[in-house]
Each structure stands twice: as C-alpha cells, then as structure tokens.
Coordinates of C-alpha atoms and ligand atoms in Angstrom, one line a residue:
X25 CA -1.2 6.4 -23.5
X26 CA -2.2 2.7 -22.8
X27 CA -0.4 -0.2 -23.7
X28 CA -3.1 -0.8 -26.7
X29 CA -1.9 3.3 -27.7
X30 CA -5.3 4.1 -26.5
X31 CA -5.5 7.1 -23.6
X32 CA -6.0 5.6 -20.2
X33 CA -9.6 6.1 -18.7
X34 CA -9.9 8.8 -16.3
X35 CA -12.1 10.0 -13.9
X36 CA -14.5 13.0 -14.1
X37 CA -13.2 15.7 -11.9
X38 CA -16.0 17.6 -10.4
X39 CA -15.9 21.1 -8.0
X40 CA -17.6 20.0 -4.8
X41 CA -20.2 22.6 -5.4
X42 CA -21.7 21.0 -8.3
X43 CA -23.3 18.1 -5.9
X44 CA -25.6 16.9 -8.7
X45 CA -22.9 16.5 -11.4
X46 CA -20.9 14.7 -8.6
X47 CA -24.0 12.0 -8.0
X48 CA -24.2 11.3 -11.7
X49 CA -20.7 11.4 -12.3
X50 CA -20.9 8.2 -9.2
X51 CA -23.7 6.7 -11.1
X52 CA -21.8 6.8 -14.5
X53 CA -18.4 5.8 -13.5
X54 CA -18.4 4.1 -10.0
X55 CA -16.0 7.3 -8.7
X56 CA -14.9 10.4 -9.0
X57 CA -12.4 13.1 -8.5
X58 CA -13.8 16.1 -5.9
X59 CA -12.1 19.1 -6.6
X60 CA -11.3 21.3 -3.5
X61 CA -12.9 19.1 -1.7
X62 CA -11.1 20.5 1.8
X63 CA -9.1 23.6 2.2
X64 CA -4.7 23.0 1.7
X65 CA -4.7 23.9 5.5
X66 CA -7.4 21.8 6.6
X67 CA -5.3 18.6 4.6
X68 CA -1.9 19.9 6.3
X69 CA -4.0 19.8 9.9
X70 CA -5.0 16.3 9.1
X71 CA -1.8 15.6 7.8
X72 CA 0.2 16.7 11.3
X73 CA -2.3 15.1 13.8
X74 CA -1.9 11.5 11.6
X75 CA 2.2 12.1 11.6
X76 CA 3.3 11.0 15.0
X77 CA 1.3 8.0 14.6
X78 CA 2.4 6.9 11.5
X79 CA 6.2 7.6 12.8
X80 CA 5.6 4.9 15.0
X81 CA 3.8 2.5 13.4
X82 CA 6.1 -0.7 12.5
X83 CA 6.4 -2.3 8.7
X84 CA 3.0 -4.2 8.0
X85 CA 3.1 -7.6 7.8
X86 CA 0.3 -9.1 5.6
X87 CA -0.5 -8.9 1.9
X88 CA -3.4 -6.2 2.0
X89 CA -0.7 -3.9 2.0
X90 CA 2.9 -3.6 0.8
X91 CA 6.1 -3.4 4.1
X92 CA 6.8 0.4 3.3
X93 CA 2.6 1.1 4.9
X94 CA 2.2 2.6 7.8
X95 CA -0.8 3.4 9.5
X96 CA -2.7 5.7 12.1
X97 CA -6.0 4.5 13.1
X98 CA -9.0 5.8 15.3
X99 CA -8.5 8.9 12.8
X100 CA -12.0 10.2 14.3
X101 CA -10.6 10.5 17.7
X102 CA -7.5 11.7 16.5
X103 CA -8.2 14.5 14.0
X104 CA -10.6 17.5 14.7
X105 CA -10.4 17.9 11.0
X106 CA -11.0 14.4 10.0
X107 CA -14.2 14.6 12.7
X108 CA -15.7 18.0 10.1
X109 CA -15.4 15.9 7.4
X110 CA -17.0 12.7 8.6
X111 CA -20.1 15.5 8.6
X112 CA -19.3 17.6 5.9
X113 CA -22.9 18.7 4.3
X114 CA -21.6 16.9 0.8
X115 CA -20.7 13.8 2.3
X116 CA -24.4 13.9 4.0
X117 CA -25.9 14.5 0.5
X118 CA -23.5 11.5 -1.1
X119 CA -24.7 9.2 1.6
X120 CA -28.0 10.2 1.7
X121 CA -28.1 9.1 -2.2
X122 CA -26.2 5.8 -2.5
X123 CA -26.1 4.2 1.4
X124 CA -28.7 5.5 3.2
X125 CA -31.2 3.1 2.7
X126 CA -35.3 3.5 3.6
X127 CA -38.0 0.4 3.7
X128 CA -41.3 0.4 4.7
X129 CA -43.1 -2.6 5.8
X130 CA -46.7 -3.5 7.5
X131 CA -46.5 -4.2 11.5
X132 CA -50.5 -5.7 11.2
X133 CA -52.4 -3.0 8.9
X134 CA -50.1 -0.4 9.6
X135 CA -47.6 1.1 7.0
X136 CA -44.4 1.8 8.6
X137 CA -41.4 3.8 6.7
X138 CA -37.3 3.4 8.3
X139 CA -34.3 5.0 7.3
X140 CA -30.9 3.4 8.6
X141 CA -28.6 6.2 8.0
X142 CA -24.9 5.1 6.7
X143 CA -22.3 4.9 10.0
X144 CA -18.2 4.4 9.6
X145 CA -16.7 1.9 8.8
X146 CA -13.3 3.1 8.4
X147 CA -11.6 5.6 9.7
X148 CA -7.8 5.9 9.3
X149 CA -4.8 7.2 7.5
X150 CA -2.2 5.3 5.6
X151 CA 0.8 6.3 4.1
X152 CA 2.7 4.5 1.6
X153 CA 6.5 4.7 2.1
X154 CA 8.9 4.9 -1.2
X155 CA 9.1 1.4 -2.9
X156 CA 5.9 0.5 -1.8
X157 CA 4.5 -2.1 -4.3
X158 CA 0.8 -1.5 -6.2
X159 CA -2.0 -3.6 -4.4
X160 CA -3.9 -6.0 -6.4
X161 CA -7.2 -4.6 -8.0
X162 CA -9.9 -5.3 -5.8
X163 CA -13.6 -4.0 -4.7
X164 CA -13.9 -3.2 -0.6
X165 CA -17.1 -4.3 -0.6
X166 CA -15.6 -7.5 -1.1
X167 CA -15.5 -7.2 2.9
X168 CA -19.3 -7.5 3.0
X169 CA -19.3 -10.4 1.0
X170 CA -21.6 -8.3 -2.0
X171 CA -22.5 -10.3 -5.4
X172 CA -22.7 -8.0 -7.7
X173 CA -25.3 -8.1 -11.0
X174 CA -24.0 -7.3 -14.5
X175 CA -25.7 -3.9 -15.1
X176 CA -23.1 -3.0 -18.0
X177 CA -26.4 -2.7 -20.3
X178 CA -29.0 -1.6 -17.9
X179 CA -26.8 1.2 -16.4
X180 CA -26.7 1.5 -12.9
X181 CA -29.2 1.2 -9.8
X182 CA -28.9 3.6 -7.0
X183 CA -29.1 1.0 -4.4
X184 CA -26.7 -1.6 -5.3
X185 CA -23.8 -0.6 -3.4
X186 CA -23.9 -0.6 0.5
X187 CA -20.1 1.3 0.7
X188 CA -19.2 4.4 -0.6
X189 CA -15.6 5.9 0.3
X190 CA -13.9 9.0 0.7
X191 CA -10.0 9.4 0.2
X192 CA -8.2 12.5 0.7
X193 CA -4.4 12.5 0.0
X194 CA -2.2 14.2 2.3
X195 CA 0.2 15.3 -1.0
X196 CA -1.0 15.3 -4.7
X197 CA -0.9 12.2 -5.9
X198 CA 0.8 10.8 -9.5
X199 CA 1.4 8.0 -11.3
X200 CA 4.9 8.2 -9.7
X201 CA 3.9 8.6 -6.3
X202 CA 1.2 5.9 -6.6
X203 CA -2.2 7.5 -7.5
X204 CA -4.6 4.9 -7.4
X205 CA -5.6 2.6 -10.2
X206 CA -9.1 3.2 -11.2
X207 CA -11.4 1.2 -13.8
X208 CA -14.2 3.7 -14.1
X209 CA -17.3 1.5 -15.1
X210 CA -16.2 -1.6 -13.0
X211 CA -19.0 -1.0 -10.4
X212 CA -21.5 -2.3 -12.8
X213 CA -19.2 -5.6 -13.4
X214 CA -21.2 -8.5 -12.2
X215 CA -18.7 -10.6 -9.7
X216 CA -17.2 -13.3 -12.3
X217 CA -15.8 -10.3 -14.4
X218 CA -11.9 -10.3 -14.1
X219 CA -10.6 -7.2 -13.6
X220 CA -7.4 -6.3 -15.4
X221 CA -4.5 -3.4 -14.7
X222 CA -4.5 -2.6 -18.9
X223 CA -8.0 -1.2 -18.3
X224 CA -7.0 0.5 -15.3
X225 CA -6.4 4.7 -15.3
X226 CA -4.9 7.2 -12.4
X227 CA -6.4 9.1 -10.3
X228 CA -4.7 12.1 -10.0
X229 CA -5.2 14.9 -7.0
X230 CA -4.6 17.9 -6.1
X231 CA -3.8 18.8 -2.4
X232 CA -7.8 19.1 -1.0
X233 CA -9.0 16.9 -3.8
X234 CA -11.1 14.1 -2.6
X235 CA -11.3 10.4 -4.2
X236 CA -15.3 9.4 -4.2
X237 CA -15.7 6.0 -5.0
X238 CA -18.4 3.4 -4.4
X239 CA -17.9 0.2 -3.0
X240 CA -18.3 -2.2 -6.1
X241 CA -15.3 -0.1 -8.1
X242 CA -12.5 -1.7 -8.7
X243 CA -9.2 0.3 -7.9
X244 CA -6.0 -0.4 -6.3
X245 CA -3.1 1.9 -4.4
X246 CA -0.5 2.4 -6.8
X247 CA 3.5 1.5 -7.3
X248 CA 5.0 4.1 -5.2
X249 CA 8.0 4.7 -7.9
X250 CA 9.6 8.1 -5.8
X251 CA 12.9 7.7 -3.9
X252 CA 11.5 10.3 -1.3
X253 CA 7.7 10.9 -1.6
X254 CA 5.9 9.7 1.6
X255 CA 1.8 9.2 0.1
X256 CA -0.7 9.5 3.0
X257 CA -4.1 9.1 2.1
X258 CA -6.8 9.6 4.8
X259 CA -10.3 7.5 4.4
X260 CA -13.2 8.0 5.7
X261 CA -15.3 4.5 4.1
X262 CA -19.3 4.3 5.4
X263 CA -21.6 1.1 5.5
X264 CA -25.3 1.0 5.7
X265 CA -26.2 1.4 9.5
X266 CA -27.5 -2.0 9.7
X267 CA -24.8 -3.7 8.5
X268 CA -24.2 -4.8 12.6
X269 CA -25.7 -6.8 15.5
X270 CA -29.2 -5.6 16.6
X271 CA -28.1 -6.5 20.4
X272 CA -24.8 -4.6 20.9
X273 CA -22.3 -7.3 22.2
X274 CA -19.4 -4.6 22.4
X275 CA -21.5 -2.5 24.9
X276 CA -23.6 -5.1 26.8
X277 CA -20.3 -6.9 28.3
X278 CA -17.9 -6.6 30.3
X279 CA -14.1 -7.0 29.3
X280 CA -13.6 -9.9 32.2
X281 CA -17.2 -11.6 31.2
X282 CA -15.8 -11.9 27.4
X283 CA -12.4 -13.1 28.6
X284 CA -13.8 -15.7 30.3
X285 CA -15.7 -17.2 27.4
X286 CA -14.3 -20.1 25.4
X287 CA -12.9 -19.5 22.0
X288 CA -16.3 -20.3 20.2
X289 CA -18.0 -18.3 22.3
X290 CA -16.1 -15.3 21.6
X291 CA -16.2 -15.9 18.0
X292 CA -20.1 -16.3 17.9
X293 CA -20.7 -13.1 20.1
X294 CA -18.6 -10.9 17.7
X295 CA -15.3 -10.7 19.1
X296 CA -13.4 -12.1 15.7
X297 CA -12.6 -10.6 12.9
X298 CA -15.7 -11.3 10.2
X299 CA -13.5 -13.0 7.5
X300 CA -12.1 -10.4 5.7
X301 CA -11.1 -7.6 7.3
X302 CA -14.2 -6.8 9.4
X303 CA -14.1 -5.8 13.3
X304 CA -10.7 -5.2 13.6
X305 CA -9.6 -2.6 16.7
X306 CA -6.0 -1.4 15.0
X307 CA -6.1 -4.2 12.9
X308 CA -5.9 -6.3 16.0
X309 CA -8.4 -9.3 16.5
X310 CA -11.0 -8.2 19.3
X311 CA -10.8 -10.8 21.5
X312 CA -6.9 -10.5 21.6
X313 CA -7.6 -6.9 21.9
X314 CA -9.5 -7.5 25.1
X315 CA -6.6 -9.4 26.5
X316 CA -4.4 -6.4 26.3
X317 CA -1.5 -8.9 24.9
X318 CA -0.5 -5.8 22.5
X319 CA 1.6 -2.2 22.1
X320 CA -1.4 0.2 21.7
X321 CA 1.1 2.2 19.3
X322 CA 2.0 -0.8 17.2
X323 CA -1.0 -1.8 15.2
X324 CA -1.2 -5.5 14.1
X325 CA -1.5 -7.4 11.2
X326 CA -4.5 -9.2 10.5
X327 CA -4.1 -12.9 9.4
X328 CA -3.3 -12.2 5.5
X329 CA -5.8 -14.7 4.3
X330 CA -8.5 -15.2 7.2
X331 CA -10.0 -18.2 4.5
X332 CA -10.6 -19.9 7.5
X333 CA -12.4 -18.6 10.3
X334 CA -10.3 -18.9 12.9
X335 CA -8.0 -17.8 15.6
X336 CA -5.0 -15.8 13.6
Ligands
FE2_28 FE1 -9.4 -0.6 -1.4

C-alpha cells in the first residue's frame, strides 16, 4: 500500500502475443510490462556475454547513476542475443506505431511520401550492485530536449514521443532488488508537472519479461535494498532515424583530420557530447575518444552536469 493507504499504481502486464493490447496498454499508461517477452535461456545468454564486461568495469563516477553501477556497452556487438532482439518482429510492430515517423511534402507539384524508420540509440547493459541508491525520477527523452503538451484530458497522441525503450532484466526484479519506479500516466504530463516518488509504483519482472516504456514516462531505477542481489538490466532505447546529421561527420573523416581540428571545431562537427548524454562512445566524450587517452575496458564518466557546453 501507498503512503496515503492507497495501492501503488502498476503497470498492465501483457503476453507478447497480444501486440494490440500491448500498443493500447503504451497509449494508456506510457509503459508496460511484456510478459515472456524472451526465452529464460535467451536472458541467461545475454546475461553471460554482458558478465565479463561488467566484472571489469570500475565504480561510476557521476550522478546519473549510483557507485555500485557497472556497465557493458556496444551490447549489439557483444551479444548475438541482444542483436535478435534489436529485430524482434514485436519490437518492429512497437516502433512502427510510436517512432517511426512518415511525412509527405510537395518537391514542385509532386506529392512525395518518407518514412524514417526508428535506429538505436542505446545499446547496453547495466547492473546495479547491492546498496546502489534509487535514481531521481526522470523522462530519457529529456536527452532530446522534448517539451511535452499536457494531454491529461485529451488522452494521448501517437506521435508525441520520438523514444521508446526496451529493458530486459537479467534476474526478476522487486521492490528489494530495485524494480523500477514507474508513474503510469506521466507521459501525458506537460513539462512543468513535478513528478513525485508517492505517485510512483514497481515494476515487477519475471525472468524474460520485458519493460516497454515511452520516452516521456517518468520512471527511475530503484534502491537496491539486497545484501547480495546483483540487478542487470539490458536496454535496447530507439530514436526517430532523423534524430542525426544529414552529412555523416563520423564517416566522412578521418581520425588524424579530426585531431587536428581546434576545440570548436570539433565541437561544431559532432565530436562532443550533445548536452545531456548524447554521442557518447562508452560514455567517453568523442573527441577524447579519438585521442585514444583511455582503457577501452574502463568506460568513463560523462561530465555529471554537462550545463555548459564544454570540454568535461
Ligand atoms: Fe532512464
């Protein structure tokens, strides 16, 4: 029960076969809980191709997430698993519906129709140690700098979200082990709403459950409580596919020609981090990236507040 003796709001928990319930479930809520998402063995494959990396990862630094994270990055590369889900037929479906997004436009008389189909944007594993501390409540989309309308009366329009994110824990999560705190209904908060942990529920998983959540819902990872429960979660998060540069910098130079730019000019061709969190390489800045000044097995630690735009 809540503090106010009223039950905690949950999430719907929906079988992945019922794609339709699933999509309305999203546009009610913000979220919800995919039931057998992914086989127990495919989880335990993901989980044993993410563990060596995580064994070596050193205690994060920042505020994004508590000292007791570690991480594994370039989970794509690293997981045959991870690589079925990124095209797992549901997740096309889910995309198709809330980030995919199609325009048409005239080019002189002519009608012309696009698609830009929803890419990556994250994906990585983290696991959150015992002790770890609950993260604040927060929307990822916060990344993209998104201003959200108040649609609490209207309900919600497919459309208004360019994020939607996929989290599969590696162990079944609890309030104890730090399930995540969800406000179902926050994605149709405009941006000045506060959001507050007494509104907050759990969501709770199963081993091949699967966390669906849009990218104006607010959540947070939860208080890891356990003296010996290690909590990975592995995320798959996708963007529309034009959230990026029509000329691509990252391919069109080489590593010396960007080296041997000033600061500035680094900055304005891509190669820092869009303030927050965004162009990262293992949570390194790019451009220090490029220099090689780094353990490839040691992520970094981006600059915890990156309110100014510049060199962390
Ligand atoms: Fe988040």
């Amino acid at each position: 029960m809540g503090p106010i003796d009223k039950p905690l709001p949950t999430l719907q928990n929906i079988h992945r076969d019922e794609a339709d319930k699933i999509i309305q479930a999203i546009i009610e809520d913000g979220a919800c809980i995919i039931k057998s998402f992914a086989s127990v063995g495919a989880v335990e494959r993901v989980n044993a191709d993410t563990h060596p990396y995580l064994e070596v990862d050193k205690p994060w630094k920042g505020d994004l997430f508590p000292p007791e994270t570690r991480r594994c990055t370039r989970l794509i590369a690293r997981s045959a698993t991870a690589r079925e889900w990124l095209v797992d037929p549901l997740v096309t479906k889910l995309l198709s519906i809330f980030v995919d997004k199609t325009t048409h436009n005239y080019y002189g008389e002519t009608r012309h129709t696009y698609t830009s189909n929803a890419i990556l944007n994250t994906g990585l594993t983290m696991r959150i140690g015992p002790g770890g501390k609950a993260q604040r409540l927060h929307r990822d989309d916060k990344n993209f700098h998104m201003e959200h309308p108040d649609q609490t009366k209207t309900g919600y329009k497919i459309g208004t979200d360019v994020e939607l994110s996929f989290l599969v824990p590696g162990i079944a999560t609890t309030p104890e082990n730090g399930a995540t705190l969800v406000i179902p209904g926050s994605h149709l908060w405009d941006s000045e709403r506060i959001p507050k942990v007494e509104e907050a529920g759990y969501g709770i998983m199963d081993v091949g459950d699967c966390f669906v959540m849009l990218g104006g819902f607010y959540h947070a990872g939860g208080h890891n409580l356990t003296k010996d429960q290690y909590r990975p979660v592995h995320d798959l998060s996708f963007i529309r596919g034009y959230l990026r540069q029509e000329e691509n910098a990252y391919l069109s130079f080489t590593k010396e020609e960007v080296l041997s730019w000033p600061f500035e000019v680094k900055m304005r061709m891509g190669y820092t981090v869009s303030s927050p969190n965004l162009g990262f390489v293992d949570f390194i800045q790019p451009y220090k990236y490029l220099a090689g000044d780094y353990d490839p097995n040691q992520p970094g630690d981006l600059d915890s507040s990156q309110e100014l735009n510049k060199a962390a």
